[in-house]
Tab-separated table of C-alpha atoms and ligand atoms in Angstrom:
chain	number	residue	atom	x	y	z
K	341	MET	CA	140.255	98.923	70.044
K	342	ARG	CA	139.296	96.722	72.990
K	343	ARG	CA	135.555	96.154	73.207
K	344	PHE	CA	133.075	94.636	75.594
K	345	THR	CA	130.608	92.435	73.759
K	346	GLY	CA	128.052	91.589	76.466
K	347	SER	CA	124.551	93.047	76.693
K	348	PHE	CA	123.626	95.594	79.353
K	349	THR	CA	119.969	94.631	79.104
K	350	GLN	CA	120.315	90.849	79.247
K	351	GLN	CA	119.037	89.332	82.469
K	352	GLU	CA	119.621	85.778	83.584
K	353	ALA	CA	117.346	82.945	82.530
K	354	LEU	CA	114.804	81.879	85.116
K	355	PRO	CA	115.844	79.054	87.444
K	356	GLN	CA	114.496	75.678	86.327
K	357	GLU	CA	112.296	75.588	89.417
K	358	ALA	CA	110.542	78.755	88.196
K	359	ILE	CA	110.095	77.362	84.696
K	360	ASP	CA	108.596	74.160	86.133
K	361	ALA	CA	106.252	76.173	88.349
K	362	ALA	CA	105.146	78.269	85.367
K	363	VAL	CA	104.442	75.128	83.364
K	364	ARG	CA	102.303	73.758	86.199
K	365	VAL	CA	100.234	76.958	86.232
K	366	MET	CA	99.814	76.854	82.465
K	367	GLU	CA	98.739	73.223	82.612
K	368	SER	CA	96.212	74.036	85.328
K	369	GLY	CA	94.618	76.803	83.274
K	370	ARG	CA	94.112	78.771	86.515
K	371	PHE	CA	95.924	82.042	85.945
K	372	HIS	CA	93.658	84.446	87.786
K	373	ARG	CA	94.625	84.856	91.429
K	374	TYR	CA	91.100	84.078	92.613
K	375	ASN	CA	90.592	81.085	90.320
K	376	LEU	CA	91.536	78.388	92.820
K	377	ALA	CA	90.770	74.720	93.206
K	378	PRO	CA	89.150	73.711	96.530
K	379	GLU	CA	91.745	73.927	99.328
K	380	GLU	CA	94.279	75.547	96.977
K	381	THR	CA	96.237	78.544	98.351
K	382	GLY	CA	97.314	79.768	94.937
K	383	GLU	CA	100.659	81.061	93.774
K	384	VAL	CA	99.841	84.738	94.375
K	385	ALA	CA	98.727	84.273	97.977
K	386	ALA	CA	101.747	82.064	98.660
K	387	LEU	CA	104.073	84.665	97.151
K	388	GLU	CA	102.496	87.439	99.237
K	389	ALA	CA	103.091	85.487	102.432
K	390	GLU	CA	106.686	84.719	101.441
K	391	PHE	CA	107.468	88.303	100.493
K	392	ARG	CA	105.867	89.591	103.704
K	393	ASP	CA	108.060	87.244	105.741
K	394	TRP	CA	111.207	88.128	103.793
K	395	GLN	CA	110.511	91.853	104.013
K	396	GLY	CA	109.427	91.735	107.637
K	397	SER	CA	106.257	93.767	107.078
K	398	ALA	CA	102.867	92.956	108.575
K	399	TYR	CA	101.037	92.892	105.216
K	400	CYS	CA	101.880	92.389	101.560
K	401	LEU	CA	99.815	92.784	98.394
K	402	ALA	CA	101.025	91.634	94.958
K	403	VAL	CA	100.037	93.865	92.025
K	404	THR	CA	100.690	94.354	88.323
K	405	SER	CA	103.559	96.852	88.529
K	406	GLY	CA	105.576	99.107	90.784
K	407	GLY	CA	103.764	102.064	89.257
K	408	GLN	CA	100.389	100.548	90.183
K	409	ALA	CA	101.663	99.881	93.696
K	410	MET	CA	102.501	103.594	94.030
K	411	GLN	CA	99.126	104.749	92.689
K	412	ILE	CA	97.320	102.380	95.021
K	413	ALA	CA	99.490	103.462	97.957
K	414	LEU	CA	98.705	107.130	97.333
K	415	ARG	CA	94.983	106.460	97.027
K	416	ALA	CA	94.976	104.217	100.086
K	417	LEU	CA	96.464	107.160	102.017
K	418	GLY	CA	93.658	109.383	100.800
K	419	VAL	CA	95.704	111.404	98.306
K	420	GLY	CA	93.466	112.701	95.538
K	421	GLN	CA	92.563	115.457	93.138
K	422	GLY	CA	94.715	118.553	93.458
K	423	ASP	CA	96.668	117.403	96.519
K	424	ALA	CA	100.350	118.268	96.636
K	425	VAL	CA	102.699	115.271	96.892
K	426	LEU	CA	106.384	115.798	97.577
K	427	SER	CA	108.834	113.632	95.655
K	428	ASN	CA	112.429	113.491	94.457
K	429	ALA	CA	113.444	115.575	91.461
K	430	PHE	CA	115.774	112.714	90.494
K	431	THR	CA	113.745	109.577	89.891
K	432	LEU	CA	112.133	107.556	87.130
K	433	ALA	CA	109.113	108.786	85.158
K	434	PRO	CA	106.544	106.374	86.735
K	435	VAL	CA	107.008	108.166	90.073
K	436	PRO	CA	105.642	111.572	88.993
K	437	GLY	CA	103.381	109.472	86.755
K	438	ALA	CA	101.768	107.785	89.770
K	439	ILE	CA	101.177	111.191	91.371
K	440	ALA	CA	99.565	112.483	88.179
K	441	ALA	CA	97.477	109.304	87.845
K	442	VAL	CA	95.662	110.005	91.113
K	443	GLY	CA	95.035	113.608	90.076
K	444	ALA	CA	97.574	114.970	92.534
K	445	ARG	CA	100.288	117.536	91.920
K	446	ALA	CA	103.986	116.619	92.245
K	447	VAL	CA	106.169	119.048	94.181
K	448	LEU	CA	109.703	117.995	93.352
K	449	VAL	CA	112.473	118.251	95.912
K	450	GLU	CA	116.115	118.910	95.013
K	451	VAL	CA	118.762	116.213	95.322
K	452	ASP	CA	122.366	116.725	96.376
K	453	GLU	CA	125.687	115.657	94.825
K	454	SER	CA	125.367	112.195	96.236
K	455	LEU	CA	121.952	111.898	94.509
K	456	ARG	CA	120.090	111.882	97.826
K	457	LEU	CA	117.075	113.970	98.681
K	458	ASP	CA	118.192	117.388	99.949
K	459	LEU	CA	116.617	117.560	103.393
K	460	ASN	CA	116.890	121.349	103.611
K	461	ASP	CA	114.858	121.680	100.445
K	462	LEU	CA	112.472	119.029	101.786
K	463	SER	CA	111.911	121.070	104.966
K	464	ALA	CA	111.372	124.242	102.944
K	465	LYS	CA	108.875	122.540	100.633
K	466	ILE	CA	107.049	120.841	103.498
K	467	GLU	CA	106.385	124.394	104.715
K	468	SER	CA	105.599	125.999	101.376
K	469	SER	CA	103.611	123.263	99.590
K	470	GLY	CA	101.035	122.227	102.177
K	471	ALA	CA	101.675	118.637	101.070
K	472	ARG	CA	100.336	115.843	103.273
K	473	CYS	CA	102.351	113.088	101.609
K	474	LEU	CA	105.921	112.353	100.535
K	475	LEU	CA	106.536	109.766	97.802
K	476	LEU	CA	110.176	109.103	98.618
K	477	SER	CA	111.999	107.446	95.752
K	478	HIS	CA	115.162	105.616	96.797
K	479	MET	CA	116.453	106.256	93.303
K	480	ARG	CA	119.359	103.995	92.357
K	481	GLY	CA	119.596	103.061	96.023
K	482	HIS	CA	121.140	106.344	97.216
K	483	LEU	CA	119.595	106.842	100.625
K	484	CYS	CA	119.074	110.045	102.539
K	485	ASP	CA	119.033	110.032	106.334
K	486	LEU	CA	115.843	108.054	106.769
K	487	GLU	CA	115.493	108.587	110.489
K	488	ARG	CA	115.605	112.332	109.887
K	489	VAL	CA	113.077	112.158	107.065
K	490	ARG	CA	110.756	110.173	109.271
K	491	GLU	CA	111.059	112.705	112.047
K	492	LEU	CA	110.549	115.685	109.715
K	493	CYS	CA	107.458	114.070	108.224
K	494	ARG	CA	106.043	112.903	111.535
K	495	LYS	CA	106.271	116.427	112.955
K	496	ALA	CA	104.585	117.890	109.889
K	497	GLY	CA	101.852	115.217	109.781
K	498	ILE	CA	103.060	113.966	106.400
K	499	THR	CA	102.564	110.335	105.364
K	500	VAL	CA	105.435	108.620	103.562
K	501	VAL	CA	105.304	106.186	100.648
K	502	GLU	CA	108.669	104.581	99.920
K	503	ASP	CA	109.492	103.756	96.327
K	504	CYS	CA	111.714	100.708	96.784
K	505	ALA	CA	112.048	99.817	93.091
K	506	HIS	CA	115.851	99.975	93.478
K	507	THR	CA	116.098	99.005	97.117
K	508	MET	CA	114.499	95.602	97.419
K	509	GLY	CA	116.892	94.024	99.935
K	510	ALA	CA	118.679	97.264	100.878
K	511	CYS	CA	118.920	98.537	104.469
K	512	TRP	CA	119.523	101.760	106.348
K	513	ASN	CA	121.171	101.269	109.728
K	514	GLY	CA	120.408	97.570	109.536
K	515	ARG	CA	116.723	98.081	108.865
K	516	ARG	CA	115.055	97.006	105.616
K	517	LEU	CA	114.059	99.784	103.261
K	518	GLY	CA	110.297	99.881	103.136
K	519	ALA	CA	110.141	99.868	106.944
K	520	PHE	CA	110.525	103.647	107.226
K	521	GLY	CA	107.331	104.870	105.585
K	522	ASP	CA	103.614	104.165	105.966
K	523	VAL	CA	103.613	102.103	102.773
K	524	ALA	CA	106.362	100.715	100.554
K	525	CYS	CA	106.203	99.894	96.846
K	526	PHE	CA	108.382	97.394	94.998
K	527	SER	CA	108.699	96.471	91.352
K	528	THR	CA	109.333	93.062	89.795
K	529	GLN	CA	109.745	94.502	86.331
K	530	THR	CA	112.527	92.887	84.284
K	531	TYR	CA	115.236	95.408	85.197
K	532	LYS	CA	114.704	95.244	88.963
K	533	HIS	CA	115.808	92.708	91.583
K	534	LEU	CA	113.154	90.118	90.805
K	535	ASN	CA	112.001	89.564	87.244
K	536	SER	CA	108.445	88.739	86.213
K	537	GLY	CA	108.416	91.022	83.197
K	538	GLU	CA	106.003	93.338	84.981
K	539	GLY	CA	104.784	93.180	88.552
K	540	GLY	CA	105.048	94.736	91.978
K	541	PHE	CA	104.345	94.588	95.695
K	542	LEU	CA	102.933	96.926	98.251
K	543	THR	CA	103.852	96.363	101.907
K	544	THR	CA	102.624	98.106	105.027
K	545	ASP	CA	102.223	97.532	108.761
K	546	ASN	CA	98.909	99.383	108.823
K	547	GLU	CA	95.857	97.120	108.539
K	548	GLU	CA	93.530	99.833	107.239
K	549	ILE	CA	95.933	100.832	104.489
K	550	ALA	CA	96.377	97.145	103.634
K	551	ALA	CA	92.606	96.638	103.393
K	552	ARG	CA	92.037	99.719	101.210
K	553	ALA	CA	94.978	98.762	98.983
K	554	THR	CA	93.596	95.251	98.548
K	555	LEU	CA	90.165	96.601	97.550
K	556	LEU	CA	91.795	99.126	95.203
K	557	SER	CA	93.834	96.359	93.550
K	558	GLY	CA	90.547	94.785	92.458
K	559	SER	CA	89.719	92.108	95.025
K	560	TYR	CA	86.045	91.601	94.021
K	561	MET	CA	85.414	91.082	97.744
K	562	LEU	CA	87.515	87.907	97.614
K	563	TYR	CA	90.031	89.379	100.015
K	564	GLU	CA	89.933	86.275	102.172
K	565	ARG	CA	91.914	84.544	99.423
K	566	HIS	CA	94.884	86.810	100.051
K	567	GLY	CA	98.038	85.440	101.593
K	568	ALA	CA	99.246	88.335	103.690
K	569	GLY	CA	96.311	90.670	104.273
K	570	PRO	CA	94.350	91.725	107.347
K	571	GLY	CA	91.334	89.851	108.674
K	572	PRO	CA	87.857	90.250	107.088
K	573	GLU	CA	86.643	92.552	109.873
K	574	VAL	CA	89.091	95.254	108.700
K	575	PHE	CA	87.347	95.325	105.302
K	576	GLU	CA	83.892	96.082	106.697
K	577	ALA	CA	84.257	99.854	106.731
K	578	PRO	CA	86.077	100.431	103.419
K	579	ARG	CA	84.497	97.680	101.302
K	580	ASP	CA	81.756	99.662	99.580
K	581	ARG	CA	83.658	102.932	99.588
K	582	THR	CA	86.746	101.842	97.696
K	583	PRO	CA	86.860	101.528	93.901
K	584	ASN	CA	88.160	98.423	92.134
K	585	CYS	CA	91.084	99.574	89.984
K	586	SER	CA	92.067	96.146	88.569
K	587	ALA	CA	95.759	95.774	89.241
K	588	ARG	CA	95.995	92.189	90.459
K	589	MET	CA	99.012	89.987	89.991
K	590	ASP	CA	98.338	86.723	88.147
K	591	ALA	CA	99.394	83.190	89.067
K	592	LEU	CA	101.938	82.817	86.277
K	593	ARG	CA	104.013	85.754	87.425
K	594	ALA	CA	103.729	84.736	91.049
K	595	ALA	CA	104.883	81.231	90.140
K	596	ILE	CA	108.088	82.509	88.558
K	597	LEU	CA	108.748	85.001	91.358
K	598	ARG	CA	108.632	82.552	94.262
K	599	PRO	CA	111.782	80.593	93.295
K	600	GLN	CA	113.535	83.904	92.532
K	601	LEU	CA	112.734	85.255	95.980
K	602	LYS	CA	114.537	82.274	97.516
K	603	ARG	CA	117.659	83.270	95.588
K	604	LEU	CA	117.414	87.010	96.169
K	605	ASP	CA	119.878	87.287	99.059
K	606	ALA	CA	122.488	85.319	97.122
K	607	ASN	CA	121.895	87.512	94.069
K	608	ILE	CA	122.302	90.675	96.124
K	609	ALA	CA	125.767	89.449	97.145
K	610	ARG	CA	126.580	88.812	93.471
K	611	TRP	CA	125.411	92.317	92.450
K	612	ASN	CA	127.481	93.893	95.171
K	613	ALA	CA	130.581	91.974	94.107
K	614	LEU	CA	130.151	93.282	90.531
K	615	TYR	CA	129.573	96.804	91.834
K	616	ARG	CA	132.755	96.749	93.918
K	617	VAL	CA	134.811	95.665	90.901
K	618	VAL	CA	133.543	98.563	88.778
K	619	GLU	CA	133.867	100.995	91.662
K	620	ARG	CA	137.469	99.930	92.251
K	621	GLY	CA	138.231	100.275	88.547
K	622	LEU	CA	136.908	103.832	88.428
K	623	SER	CA	138.275	105.055	91.744
K	624	GLY	CA	141.320	107.257	91.963
K	625	HIS	CA	140.785	108.778	88.506
K	626	ASN	CA	141.047	112.549	88.716
K	627	ARG	CA	137.997	113.244	86.580
K	628	ILE	CA	135.645	110.526	87.754
K	629	ALA	CA	133.750	111.276	90.942
K	630	LEU	CA	132.124	108.230	92.493
K	631	ILE	CA	128.974	108.676	94.513
K	632	ASP	CA	129.817	108.143	98.144
K	633	ARG	CA	128.004	105.468	100.054
K	634	PRO	CA	127.430	106.267	103.735
K	635	ALA	CA	128.194	103.606	106.313
K	636	GLU	CA	124.493	103.396	107.299
K	637	GLU	CA	123.598	102.305	103.783
K	638	PHE	CA	123.515	98.647	102.750
K	639	PHE	CA	122.776	98.898	99.054
K	640	VAL	CA	122.117	96.505	96.200
K	641	GLY	CA	124.617	97.298	93.450
K	642	SER	CA	122.417	96.455	90.476
K	643	SER	CA	123.607	99.660	88.784
K	644	ILE	CA	126.374	102.197	89.317
K	645	GLN	CA	126.427	105.981	88.945
K	646	PHE	CA	129.346	108.379	88.685
K	647	ARG	CA	129.876	112.048	87.908
K	648	LEU	CA	132.292	113.792	85.564
K	649	PRO	CA	132.243	117.240	87.162
K	650	HIS	CA	134.742	118.728	84.680
K	651	PHE	CA	132.728	117.755	81.617
K	652	ASN	CA	130.473	120.090	79.655
K	653	ALA	CA	127.403	118.851	77.771
K	654	ASP	CA	129.286	118.217	74.517
K	655	GLN	CA	131.924	116.203	76.313
K	656	CYS	CA	129.211	114.200	78.082
K	657	LEU	CA	127.590	113.380	74.747
K	658	ASP	CA	131.024	112.500	73.375
K	659	LEU	CA	131.587	110.127	76.227
K	660	LEU	CA	128.336	108.283	75.475
K	661	SER	CA	129.604	107.564	71.974
K	662	THR	CA	133.252	106.825	72.848
K	663	ALA	CA	132.009	104.383	75.500
K	664	ALA	CA	129.462	102.896	73.065
K	665	GLU	CA	132.258	102.300	70.525
K	666	ARG	CA	133.832	100.136	73.210
K	667	GLY	CA	130.566	98.295	73.789
K	668	VAL	CA	129.838	100.086	77.063
K	669	GLU	CA	126.280	101.353	77.400
K	670	LEU	CA	126.179	104.430	79.622
K	671	LYS	CA	123.130	106.554	80.375
K	672	TRP	CA	123.417	110.267	80.942
K	673	PHE	CA	120.887	112.235	82.996
K	674	GLY	CA	121.895	115.575	81.484
K	675	ARG	CA	120.124	115.135	78.142
K	676	GLU	CA	117.559	117.727	77.146
K	677	GLU	CA	115.122	115.160	75.778
K	678	ALA	CA	113.980	111.882	77.344
K	679	HIS	CA	115.932	108.936	75.956
K	680	GLY	CA	114.646	105.403	76.535
K	681	PHE	CA	114.239	104.793	80.251
K	682	THR	CA	116.295	107.891	81.080
K	683	SER	CA	114.458	111.152	81.608
K	684	SER	CA	114.634	114.101	83.952
K	685	HIS	CA	112.107	116.405	85.536
K	686	ARG	CA	112.435	118.728	82.519
K	687	ASN	CA	110.717	116.028	80.473
K	688	TRP	CA	107.795	115.646	82.883
K	689	ARG	CA	105.808	118.606	81.647
K	690	PHE	CA	102.606	116.913	82.807
K	691	ALA	CA	103.902	117.675	86.315
K	692	GLY	CA	104.168	121.382	85.511
K	693	GLY	CA	107.467	123.177	84.960
K	694	GLN	CA	109.459	123.290	88.206
K	695	THR	CA	112.641	125.183	88.923
K	696	LEU	CA	115.295	122.849	90.303
K	697	PRO	CA	118.664	124.474	89.594
K	698	GLN	CA	120.649	122.338	92.031
K	699	THR	CA	119.339	119.043	90.628
K	700	ASP	CA	119.872	120.263	87.054
K	701	ALA	CA	123.474	121.235	87.781
K	702	ILE	CA	124.175	117.856	89.373
K	703	LEU	CA	122.382	115.702	86.800
K	704	ALA	CA	124.242	117.551	84.020
K	705	THR	CA	127.276	115.332	84.699
K	706	VAL	CA	125.732	112.146	86.148
K	707	PHE	CA	126.211	108.849	84.317
K	708	ASP	CA	124.472	105.602	85.012
K	709	MET	CA	125.203	102.028	84.086
K	710	ARG	CA	123.334	98.780	84.650
K	711	LEU	CA	125.082	95.744	86.112
K	712	PRO	CA	123.023	92.711	85.103
K	713	LEU	CA	123.916	89.394	86.725
K	714	THR	CA	124.844	88.012	83.325
K	715	PHE	CA	128.118	89.978	83.758
K	716	SER	CA	131.103	88.316	85.399
K	717	GLU	CA	133.605	90.095	87.643
K	718	ASP	CA	136.071	89.927	84.735
K	719	ASP	CA	133.501	91.639	82.507
K	720	CYS	CA	133.191	94.363	85.136
K	721	ARG	CA	136.968	94.847	85.338
K	722	LEU	CA	137.073	95.263	81.571
K	723	ILE	CA	134.080	97.620	81.554
K	724	ALA	CA	135.724	99.872	84.166
K	725	GLU	CA	138.955	99.962	82.141
K	726	LEU	CA	137.007	100.837	79.009
K	727	ILE	CA	135.183	103.663	80.796
K	728	VAL	CA	138.518	105.073	81.972
K	729	GLU	CA	139.856	104.828	78.405
K	730	ALA	CA	136.786	106.591	77.050
K	731	VAL	CA	137.002	109.368	79.652
K	732	ASP	CA	140.703	109.832	78.846
K	733	GLU	CA	139.905	110.005	75.153
K	734	VAL	CA	137.278	112.715	75.617
K	735	MET	CA	139.379	114.701	78.070
K	736	PRO	CA	143.055	113.774	77.941
K	737	ARG	CA	144.655	113.630	81.348
K	738	ALA	CA	146.951	116.588	80.782
K	739	ALA	CA	143.955	118.783	79.991
K	740	ALA	CA	142.128	117.975	83.205
K	741	PRO	CA	142.057	120.688	85.827
K	742	ASP	CA	143.889	119.273	88.830
K	743	ARG	CA	142.239	121.363	91.507
K	744	ASN	CA	139.798	118.522	92.066
K	745	ALA	CA	142.439	115.833	91.968
K	746	ARG	CA	141.430	113.019	94.244
K	747	THR	CA	143.511	112.012	97.197
K	748	SER	CA	144.789	108.749	95.782
K	749	PRO	CA	145.348	109.236	92.059
K	750	ALA	CA	145.735	106.030	90.109
K	751	PHE	CA	147.989	107.642	87.556
O	831	PLP	C1	110.945	100.857	87.702
O	831	PLP	C2	110.702	101.911	88.665
O	831	PLP	C3	109.440	102.160	89.190
O	831	PLP	C4	108.170	101.527	88.717
O	831	PLP	O1	108.194	100.252	88.433
O	831	PLP	P1	107.284	99.586	87.273
O	831	PLP	O2	107.097	98.222	87.812
O	831	PLP	O3	108.066	99.641	86.024
O	831	PLP	O4	106.005	100.336	87.195
O	831	PLP	C5	109.327	103.100	90.171
O	831	PLP	N1	110.364	103.807	90.604
O	831	PLP	C6	111.585	103.637	90.110
O	831	PLP	C7	112.698	104.465	90.648
O	831	PLP	C8	111.804	102.704	89.116
O	831	PLP	O5	113.019	102.549	88.593
């Protein structure tokens, strides 16, 4: 049997420039962002300014994780105990986790077949929940109509936090993701688009939100040492009213992120090339439904999702093992129990049981696969062929119902 032998969790080594920068920080002994020599800007402040410029936001704050960025964003918007916060039913566990962490209550919104937020359900839940905030997760980079979301939320007086963990570098209608909400949150955790092990950013164009977020991140009133924050006068009002929640980024992580940021646009092009190879390899198969990508969406193909609408749960489980035998690591969102990084709203009991029949029916046949940059285009061609083989083994072609045959069958 043909097998792929690469690792789906292996990221690239850091560029030498990042390693050298890390060594310099270690030699200096100054790891804390506020521990600076006279006249020194510091790695964290420099990174904040560079990310702000790259992202095109007015302000940027570096923090310890994407999850912390979301908690801080919610708090900076005044979300607290008992408040309802709308969010996607299809996302990663730290998203409802951030809502729970600030004492708020997640109200999950259905997603549609293309894994985007269902805007009809959003409208209905804006009405029924009384929520004042939407934590919009651009999960796996599948974007809903962001202009419409903005308009819906503006009319209802709802603030928007964008979870850009999968959309660093993505655009909607030519505009950077993160520019549509009041605040945006990014992650630099190992599996995202920049890798510092753990880490994150919060960006905003609102100076008051930026000031509160900075105080919340644990600035010890040293906010003048930040690289991309508002002026000291903006801190006067919130300074003694905002708790220090200790979520600062350190100099070592910032040092390894700065050289990576310079390479991010080139890496996005590499991810998208890998994505297109896998997509091409899976397209035209009469049982594999690819997720469509609207023309407005410029995505970063660091992972790929597809559906097998004819498969039942046993066949889905079978596919995980037939693919694994071929060295292909697929994730399935239809599992009852949480499995590694993959979980569904059914596993977030801390958020209260919610009834989301549409999302459940869709996730029951959704598969997910990472595309680390350690893969070559040839690897991706092989992986797509192996997925097709595995699908054919679980459900032989002749047995497939042809009513959903796609327009350009490959066979
Ligand atoms: C990874 C991730 C986060 C949170 O990032 P961490 O840095 O791991 O806290 C948030 N949302 C989504 C969709 C993610 O995948």
